[in-house]
mmCIF file of C-alpha atoms in Angstrom:
data_model
loop_
_atom_site.group_PDB
_atom_site.id
_atom_site.type_symbol
_atom_site.label_atom_id
_atom_site.label_comp_id
_atom_site.label_asym_id
_atom_site.label_seq_id
_atom_site.Cartn_x
_atom_site.Cartn_y
_atom_site.Cartn_z
ATOM 1 C CA MET A 10 0.000 0.000 0.000
ATOM 2 C CA ARG A 11 1.026 3.574 -0.383
ATOM 3 C CA VAL A 12 0.406 6.611 1.720
ATOM 4 C CA LEU A 13 0.894 9.906 -0.120
ATOM 5 C CA ILE A 14 1.598 12.867 2.134
ATOM 6 C CA ARG A 15 1.728 16.459 0.991
ATOM 7 C CA PRO A 16 1.781 19.892 2.598
ATOM 8 C CA LYS A 17 -1.702 21.325 3.049
ATOM 9 C CA GLU A 18 -2.958 23.883 0.563
ATOM 10 C CA GLY A 19 -2.027 27.410 1.553
ATOM 11 C CA ILE A 20 0.981 26.441 3.641
ATOM 12 C CA LEU A 21 4.267 27.624 2.226
ATOM 13 C CA ASP A 22 6.220 24.538 1.211
ATOM 14 C CA ALA A 23 9.824 25.682 1.614
ATOM 15 C CA GLN A 24 11.213 22.610 -0.144
ATOM 16 C CA GLY A 25 8.892 22.977 -3.126
ATOM 17 C CA LYS A 26 9.605 26.693 -3.318
ATOM 18 C CA ALA A 27 13.367 26.081 -3.320
ATOM 19 C CA VAL A 28 13.039 23.614 -6.190
ATOM 20 C CA GLU A 29 10.731 25.956 -8.115
ATOM 21 C CA THR A 30 13.062 28.908 -7.664
ATOM 22 C CA ALA A 31 16.008 26.930 -8.997
ATOM 23 C CA LEU A 32 14.264 25.685 -12.154
ATOM 24 C CA PRO A 33 14.766 28.627 -14.568
ATOM 25 C CA ALA A 34 18.506 28.664 -13.910
ATOM 26 C CA LEU A 35 18.562 24.941 -14.669
ATOM 27 C CA GLY A 36 16.852 25.456 -18.016
ATOM 28 C CA PHE A 37 13.337 24.375 -17.049
ATOM 29 C CA GLU A 38 10.914 27.130 -17.993
ATOM 30 C CA GLY A 39 7.169 27.313 -17.468
ATOM 31 C CA ILE A 40 6.934 25.130 -14.364
ATOM 32 C CA ARG A 41 4.971 26.525 -11.419
ATOM 33 C CA GLU A 42 3.481 25.551 -8.086
ATOM 34 C CA VAL A 43 6.043 22.910 -7.209
ATOM 35 C CA ARG A 44 5.168 21.077 -4.025
ATOM 36 C CA VAL A 45 7.247 18.316 -2.530
ATOM 37 C CA GLY A 46 5.619 15.582 -0.485
ATOM 38 C CA ARG A 47 6.554 12.028 0.326
ATOM 39 C CA ILE A 48 5.401 8.491 -0.265
ATOM 40 C CA VAL A 49 5.361 5.846 2.437
ATOM 41 C CA GLU A 50 5.117 2.333 1.039
ATOM 42 C CA LEU A 51 4.062 -0.319 3.482
ATOM 43 C CA GLU A 52 2.683 -3.809 3.830
ATOM 44 C CA ALA A 53 0.081 -4.337 6.541
ATOM 45 C CA ASP A 54 -1.454 -7.558 7.891
ATOM 46 C CA SER A 55 -4.639 -5.604 8.446
ATOM 47 C CA THR A 56 -5.497 -2.141 7.212
ATOM 48 C CA GLU A 57 -7.919 -1.411 10.064
ATOM 49 C CA ARG A 58 -5.597 0.899 11.947
ATOM 50 C CA LEU A 59 -3.986 2.489 8.926
ATOM 51 C CA GLU A 60 -6.036 5.696 9.215
ATOM 52 C CA GLU A 61 -4.942 6.022 12.830
ATOM 53 C CA LEU A 62 -1.307 5.441 11.848
ATOM 54 C CA CYS A 63 -1.618 8.178 9.243
ATOM 55 C CA GLU A 64 -3.283 10.626 11.645
ATOM 56 C CA LYS A 65 -0.920 9.998 14.527
ATOM 57 C CA LEU A 66 2.429 9.432 12.905
ATOM 58 C CA LEU A 67 2.784 9.415 9.130
ATOM 59 C CA ALA A 68 1.126 12.806 8.645
ATOM 60 C CA ASN A 69 0.603 15.782 10.930
ATOM 61 C CA PRO A 70 -3.000 16.821 10.212
ATOM 62 C CA LEU A 71 -2.231 20.434 11.163
ATOM 63 C CA ILE A 72 0.125 20.851 8.246
ATOM 64 C CA GLU A 73 -0.265 17.869 5.932
ATOM 65 C CA ASP A 74 -2.904 16.042 3.906
ATOM 66 C CA TYR A 75 -2.585 12.340 3.278
ATOM 67 C CA GLU A 76 -4.124 9.855 0.924
ATOM 68 C CA ILE A 77 -4.097 6.077 1.305
ATOM 69 C CA VAL A 78 -3.763 4.351 -2.043
ATOM 70 C CA THR A 79 -4.578 0.656 -2.166
ATOM 71 C CA PRO A 80 -3.384 -1.359 -5.140
ATOM 72 C CA ALA A 81 -6.039 -2.022 -7.755
ATOM 73 C CA MET B 17 15.692 24.983 46.864
ATOM 74 C CA SER B 18 16.356 21.500 45.626
ATOM 75 C CA VAL B 19 15.116 20.426 42.234
ATOM 76 C CA ASN B 20 15.422 16.982 40.685
ATOM 77 C CA TRP B 21 15.568 17.533 36.942
ATOM 78 C CA GLY B 22 15.042 14.915 34.272
ATOM 79 C CA VAL B 23 16.486 15.526 30.815
ATOM 80 C CA LEU B 24 15.060 13.219 28.171
ATOM 81 C CA GLN B 25 17.396 11.455 25.807
ATOM 82 C CA PHE B 26 16.275 10.064 22.463
ATOM 83 C CA PRO B 27 18.465 8.377 19.898
ATOM 84 C CA GLY B 28 19.820 11.460 18.131
ATOM 85 C CA SER B 29 19.523 13.939 21.002
ATOM 86 C CA CYS B 30 22.608 16.159 21.045
ATOM 87 C CA ASP B 31 21.947 19.028 23.462
ATOM 88 C CA GLU B 32 21.179 16.981 26.562
ATOM 89 C CA ARG B 33 24.578 17.598 28.199
ATOM 90 C CA ASP B 34 24.192 21.370 27.960
ATOM 91 C CA ALA B 35 20.658 21.017 29.324
ATOM 92 C CA LEU B 36 21.945 19.000 32.308
ATOM 93 C CA ASN B 37 24.591 21.659 32.894
ATOM 94 C CA ALA B 38 21.996 24.463 32.761
ATOM 95 C CA CYS B 39 19.730 22.612 35.211
ATOM 96 C CA LEU B 40 22.558 22.107 37.701
ATOM 97 C CA LEU B 41 23.837 25.684 37.362
ATOM 98 C CA ALA B 42 20.330 27.036 37.963
ATOM 99 C CA THR B 43 19.978 25.182 41.236
ATOM 100 C CA GLY B 44 23.471 26.021 42.395
ATOM 101 C CA GLY B 45 24.398 22.662 43.864
ATOM 102 C CA HIS B 46 21.038 22.128 45.565
ATOM 103 C CA GLY B 47 19.601 19.875 42.954
ATOM 104 C CA SER B 48 20.232 16.904 40.768
ATOM 105 C CA ALA B 49 19.772 16.259 37.086
ATOM 106 C CA ARG B 50 19.718 12.937 35.329
ATOM 107 C CA LEU B 51 19.194 11.686 31.818
ATOM 108 C CA VAL B 52 15.918 9.897 31.147
ATOM 109 C CA TRP B 53 16.166 7.361 28.329
ATOM 110 C CA HIS B 54 13.283 7.437 25.834
ATOM 111 C CA GLU B 55 12.152 3.937 26.810
ATOM 112 C CA GLU B 56 11.663 4.833 30.478
ATOM 113 C CA THR B 57 8.095 5.246 31.711
ATOM 114 C CA ASP B 58 8.659 6.104 35.367
ATOM 115 C CA LEU B 59 9.319 9.761 36.133
ATOM 116 C CA SER B 60 8.646 9.529 39.841
ATOM 117 C CA GLY B 61 10.949 11.634 41.983
ATOM 118 C CA LEU B 62 11.499 14.207 39.237
ATOM 119 C CA ASP B 63 10.343 17.803 39.706
ATOM 120 C CA ALA B 64 10.902 19.192 36.217
ATOM 121 C CA ILE B 65 11.495 17.737 32.755
ATOM 122 C CA VAL B 66 13.568 19.126 29.904
ATOM 123 C CA VAL B 67 13.108 17.801 26.371
ATOM 124 C CA PRO B 68 16.393 18.821 24.775
ATOM 125 C CA GLY B 69 17.450 19.700 21.266
ATOM 126 C CA GLY B 70 18.918 17.402 18.682
ATOM 127 C CA PHE B 71 17.598 15.134 15.981
ATOM 128 C CA SER B 72 15.449 12.541 17.725
ATOM 129 C CA TYR B 73 15.257 9.341 15.683
ATOM 130 C CA GLY B 74 17.226 11.188 13.024
ATOM 131 C CA ASP B 75 14.273 13.543 12.491
ATOM 132 C CA TYR B 76 13.111 11.102 9.841
ATOM 133 C CA LEU B 77 9.487 11.372 8.715
ATOM 134 C CA ARG B 78 9.078 14.824 10.379
ATOM 135 C CA ALA B 79 11.122 16.514 13.069
ATOM 136 C CA GLY B 80 9.978 15.151 16.427
ATOM 137 C CA ALA B 81 7.242 12.901 15.024
ATOM 138 C CA ILE B 82 8.589 9.509 16.060
ATOM 139 C CA ALA B 83 9.822 10.777 19.432
ATOM 140 C CA GLY B 84 6.366 12.225 20.091
ATOM 141 C CA LEU B 85 4.966 8.693 20.275
ATOM 142 C CA SER B 86 7.870 7.146 22.224
ATOM 143 C CA PRO B 87 7.210 5.392 25.565
ATOM 144 C CA VAL B 88 8.603 8.193 27.717
ATOM 145 C CA MET B 89 6.210 10.732 26.217
ATOM 146 C CA GLY B 90 3.192 8.972 27.740
ATOM 147 C CA ALA B 91 4.790 9.522 31.134
ATOM 148 C CA VAL B 92 5.630 13.130 30.227
ATOM 149 C CA ALA B 93 1.971 13.709 29.256
ATOM 150 C CA ASP B 94 0.859 12.434 32.695
ATOM 151 C CA PHE B 95 3.551 14.513 34.396
ATOM 152 C CA ALA B 96 2.373 17.625 32.522
ATOM 153 C CA ALA B 97 -1.296 16.887 33.231
ATOM 154 C CA ASP B 98 -0.428 16.865 36.939
ATOM 155 C CA GLY B 99 1.029 20.354 36.540
ATOM 156 C CA GLY B 100 4.695 19.350 36.363
ATOM 157 C CA PRO B 101 6.915 21.825 34.523
ATOM 158 C CA VAL B 102 8.145 20.647 31.119
ATOM 159 C CA LEU B 103 10.548 22.651 28.955
ATOM 160 C CA GLY B 104 11.067 21.709 25.302
ATOM 161 C CA ILE B 105 13.963 23.255 23.440
ATOM 162 C CA CYS B 106 14.302 23.151 19.644
ATOM 163 C CA ASN B 107 13.795 19.485 18.750
ATOM 164 C CA GLY B 108 12.184 19.187 22.182
ATOM 165 C CA PHE B 109 9.682 21.882 21.116
ATOM 166 C CA GLN B 110 8.977 19.892 17.945
ATOM 167 C CA VAL B 111 8.509 16.730 20.008
ATOM 168 C CA LEU B 112 6.058 18.452 22.403
ATOM 169 C CA CYS B 113 4.030 19.809 19.463
ATOM 170 C CA GLU B 114 3.970 16.398 17.798
ATOM 171 C CA ALA B 115 2.883 14.854 21.129
ATOM 172 C CA GLU B 116 0.092 17.482 21.250
ATOM 173 C CA LEU B 117 1.307 18.809 24.589
ATOM 174 C CA LEU B 118 1.810 22.172 22.874
ATOM 175 C CA PRO B 119 -0.268 23.774 20.114
ATOM 176 C CA GLY B 120 0.950 24.248 16.546
ATOM 177 C CA ALA B 121 3.651 22.697 14.405
ATOM 178 C CA LEU B 122 7.164 23.522 13.245
ATOM 179 C CA LEU B 123 7.850 23.666 9.511
ATOM 180 C CA ASP B 124 11.103 23.990 7.578
ATOM 181 C CA ASN B 125 12.613 27.479 7.730
ATOM 182 C CA THR B 126 11.373 29.580 4.805
ATOM 183 C CA GLY B 127 14.972 30.069 3.680
ATOM 184 C CA THR B 128 15.457 26.260 3.698
ATOM 185 C CA ARG B 129 18.797 26.745 5.419
ATOM 186 C CA PHE B 130 20.026 25.650 8.807
ATOM 187 C CA ILE B 131 20.343 28.742 10.996
ATOM 188 C CA CYS B 132 23.094 29.080 13.590
ATOM 189 C CA ARG B 133 23.654 32.493 15.152
ATOM 190 C CA GLN B 134 23.081 34.540 18.284
ATOM 191 C CA GLY B 135 19.831 36.504 18.336
ATOM 192 C CA ASP B 136 17.341 38.329 20.507
ATOM 193 C CA LEU B 137 13.986 37.241 21.827
ATOM 194 C CA VAL B 138 11.301 39.380 23.393
ATOM 195 C CA VAL B 139 9.581 37.799 26.377
ATOM 196 C CA GLY B 140 5.843 37.382 25.827
ATOM 197 C CA ASP B 141 3.047 37.790 28.347
ATOM 198 C CA ALA B 142 2.434 34.078 28.931
ATOM 199 C CA GLU B 143 2.214 32.921 32.509
ATOM 200 C CA SER B 144 4.605 30.074 33.156
ATOM 201 C CA PRO B 145 6.902 28.943 35.957
ATOM 202 C CA PHE B 146 9.708 29.149 33.396
ATOM 203 C CA LEU B 147 9.058 32.876 32.960
ATOM 204 C CA THR B 148 8.947 33.927 36.612
ATOM 205 C CA GLY B 149 12.463 35.361 36.415
ATOM 206 C CA LEU B 150 11.678 37.349 33.261
ATOM 207 C CA THR B 151 9.459 40.328 32.525
ATOM 208 C CA ALA B 152 7.139 40.643 29.525
ATOM 209 C CA GLY B 153 8.755 42.885 26.926
ATOM 210 C CA GLU B 154 12.277 42.164 28.170
ATOM 211 C CA THR B 155 14.862 41.116 25.582
ATOM 212 C CA VAL B 156 17.063 38.049 26.017
ATOM 213 C CA SER B 157 20.010 37.013 23.879
ATOM 214 C CA VAL B 158 20.254 33.297 23.031
ATOM 215 C CA PRO B 159 21.513 31.156 20.144
ATOM 216 C CA PHE B 160 19.189 30.398 17.207
ATOM 217 C CA LYS B 161 20.159 26.988 15.813
ATOM 218 C CA HIS B 162 17.621 25.042 13.768
ATOM 219 C CA GLN B 163 16.449 23.771 10.397
ATOM 220 C CA SER B 164 12.709 23.427 11.008
ATOM 221 C CA GLY B 165 11.794 26.298 13.287
ATOM 222 C CA ARG B 166 8.943 27.997 11.453
ATOM 223 C CA PHE B 167 6.078 28.074 13.929
ATOM 224 C CA PHE B 168 2.740 27.450 12.275
ATOM 225 C CA ALA B 169 -0.830 27.179 13.484
ATOM 226 C CA PRO B 170 -4.050 27.442 11.459
ATOM 227 C CA PRO B 171 -5.734 30.872 11.873
ATOM 228 C CA GLU B 172 -8.280 29.805 14.520
ATOM 229 C CA LEU B 173 -5.642 28.069 16.616
ATOM 230 C CA LEU B 174 -3.261 31.007 16.272
ATOM 231 C CA ALA B 175 -6.009 33.363 17.462
ATOM 232 C CA GLU B 176 -6.615 31.085 20.442
ATOM 233 C CA ILE B 177 -2.919 31.002 21.327
ATOM 234 C CA GLU B 178 -2.770 34.794 21.242
ATOM 235 C CA ALA B 179 -6.065 35.265 23.111
ATOM 236 C CA ASN B 180 -5.017 32.825 25.848
ATOM 237 C CA ARG B 181 -1.675 34.620 26.198
ATOM 238 C CA GLN B 182 0.307 31.500 25.387
ATOM 239 C CA VAL B 183 3.119 33.264 23.517
ATOM 240 C CA ALA B 184 6.226 32.888 25.679
ATOM 241 C CA PHE B 185 8.775 34.397 23.284
ATOM 242 C CA ARG B 186 8.823 36.266 19.991
ATOM 243 C CA TYR B 187 11.811 36.964 17.787
ATOM 244 C CA ALA B 188 12.899 40.566 18.304
ATOM 245 C CA PRO B 189 11.636 42.961 15.592
ATOM 246 C CA GLY B 190 13.389 42.238 12.297
ATOM 247 C CA GLN B 191 15.045 39.073 13.582
ATOM 248 C CA ASN B 192 12.502 36.390 12.659
ATOM 249 C CA PRO B 193 14.925 33.863 11.143
ATOM 250 C CA ASN B 194 12.526 31.264 9.800
ATOM 251 C CA GLY B 195 9.173 32.762 8.797
ATOM 252 C CA SER B 196 7.369 31.888 12.056
ATOM 253 C CA LEU B 197 3.804 33.223 12.200
ATOM 254 C CA GLY B 198 3.521 36.239 14.497
ATOM 255 C CA ASP B 199 7.309 36.088 15.037
ATOM 256 C CA ILE B 200 6.527 33.361 17.566
ATOM 257 C CA ALA B 201 9.622 31.659 18.966
ATOM 258 C CA GLY B 202 8.029 29.883 21.906
ATOM 259 C CA VAL B 203 4.599 28.979 23.272
ATOM 260 C CA THR B 204 3.114 27.443 26.394
ATOM 261 C CA ASN B 205 0.192 25.108 26.892
ATOM 262 C CA GLU B 206 -2.990 26.666 28.304
ATOM 263 C CA ALA B 207 -1.938 25.952 31.888
ATOM 264 C CA GLY B 208 1.518 27.447 31.317
ATOM 265 C CA ASN B 209 3.466 24.566 32.856
ATOM 266 C CA VAL B 210 4.621 23.264 29.468
ATOM 267 C CA LEU B 211 6.802 25.633 27.470
ATOM 268 C CA GLY B 212 8.531 25.070 24.151
ATOM 269 C CA LEU B 213 10.882 27.342 22.252
ATOM 270 C CA MET B 214 13.074 27.026 19.183
ATOM 271 C CA PRO B 215 16.144 29.008 20.337
ATOM 272 C CA HIS B 216 18.525 27.609 22.919
ATOM 273 C CA PRO B 217 18.548 28.995 26.479
ATOM 274 C CA GLU B 218 20.670 26.026 27.624
ATOM 275 C CA HIS B 219 23.536 27.247 25.405
ATOM 276 C CA ALA B 220 23.441 30.677 27.087
ATOM 277 C CA VAL B 221 24.136 29.960 30.734
ATOM 278 C CA GLU B 222 27.858 30.719 31.117
ATOM 279 C CA SER B 223 29.643 33.947 30.245
ATOM 280 C CA PHE B 224 32.234 32.332 27.945
ATOM 281 C CA THR B 225 29.475 31.661 25.404
ATOM 282 C CA GLY B 226 28.610 35.361 25.270
ATOM 283 C CA SER B 227 25.328 35.391 27.180
ATOM 284 C CA THR B 228 23.894 34.015 30.406
ATOM 285 C CA ASP B 229 20.335 35.109 29.633
ATOM 286 C CA GLY B 230 19.147 31.521 29.228
ATOM 287 C CA LEU B 231 19.728 30.750 32.882
ATOM 288 C CA ALA B 232 16.613 32.743 33.823
ATOM 289 C CA LEU B 233 14.288 30.018 32.497
ATOM 290 C CA PHE B 234 15.939 27.296 34.542
ATOM 291 C CA ARG B 235 16.147 29.500 37.633
ATOM 292 C CA GLY B 236 12.545 30.551 37.132
ATOM 293 C CA VAL B 237 11.210 27.036 37.332
ATOM 294 C CA ALA B 238 13.531 26.179 40.216
ATOM 295 C CA GLY B 239 12.199 29.215 42.077
ATOM 296 C CA ALA B 240 8.613 28.308 41.249
ATOM 297 C CA ILE B 241 9.152 24.795 42.588
ATOM 298 C CA ALA B 242 10.651 26.185 45.759
ATOM 299 C CA GLY B 243 7.544 28.329 46.102
ATOM 300 C CA SER B 244 9.078 31.727 45.487
ATOM 301 C CA PRO B 245 10.547 33.508 42.474
ATOM 302 C CA ALA B 246 14.265 32.933 42.113
#
């Protein structure tokens, strides 16, 4: 399974901003709104407590949104 | 006044020795200070807890996140609920926020760089045993030394923090090093017995480092425990 975690809308993402700012000098034009998140890949015997894991540890709900992606 | 201090130690803590030193200096030989390993769950006999700076669990995932759920933090939550004084410094502040003992969160500095320099803080109007030796509006000089020190709270929470007078320290005008909302450098819980701040009072307790202003926090809580301001 995958948990995708990204900074909440409206919160300045310093990492994304640093990447975005560097792009023109690196020859990449026309790219905006870069946001950097992370992916946690995991295997779970049961997915019952996965929400709780996300809320309590993997993401900080004050500053991050998360999305649990189960394989098709 | 005799104070038994506990200084938490996580894998990756690096400021715990300076914190121990600050605790002992503040009580002038009438107290003790010991390290508390992150797997300990018994804090009996301790009068005050310091959660020191460093990089708990390597700061992987998010600064302070894994430490916030460690066994010792359950005991710290009980200790704080009973009114025990808890001071979180830098990573310790991050840990206390992640453990929901303090409001808000710490994000990467807006400049994305690690900051390491001496700076000034203005004491806020929060009521806390750690602030009994300081006056609101007073300026203290302490080291700023962090990567993820940008204090953030959603608007409603920020308004609550301000309305409840939970701001313990702000960066002096023009010195906000990290983009913290409201120039906030440190906050307390609603009761005031838990205080967290990004800058480092424990590195400013002896004159050879350029400032002894940090000692006031440790003396303040020692005085409060003894029942009178230090």
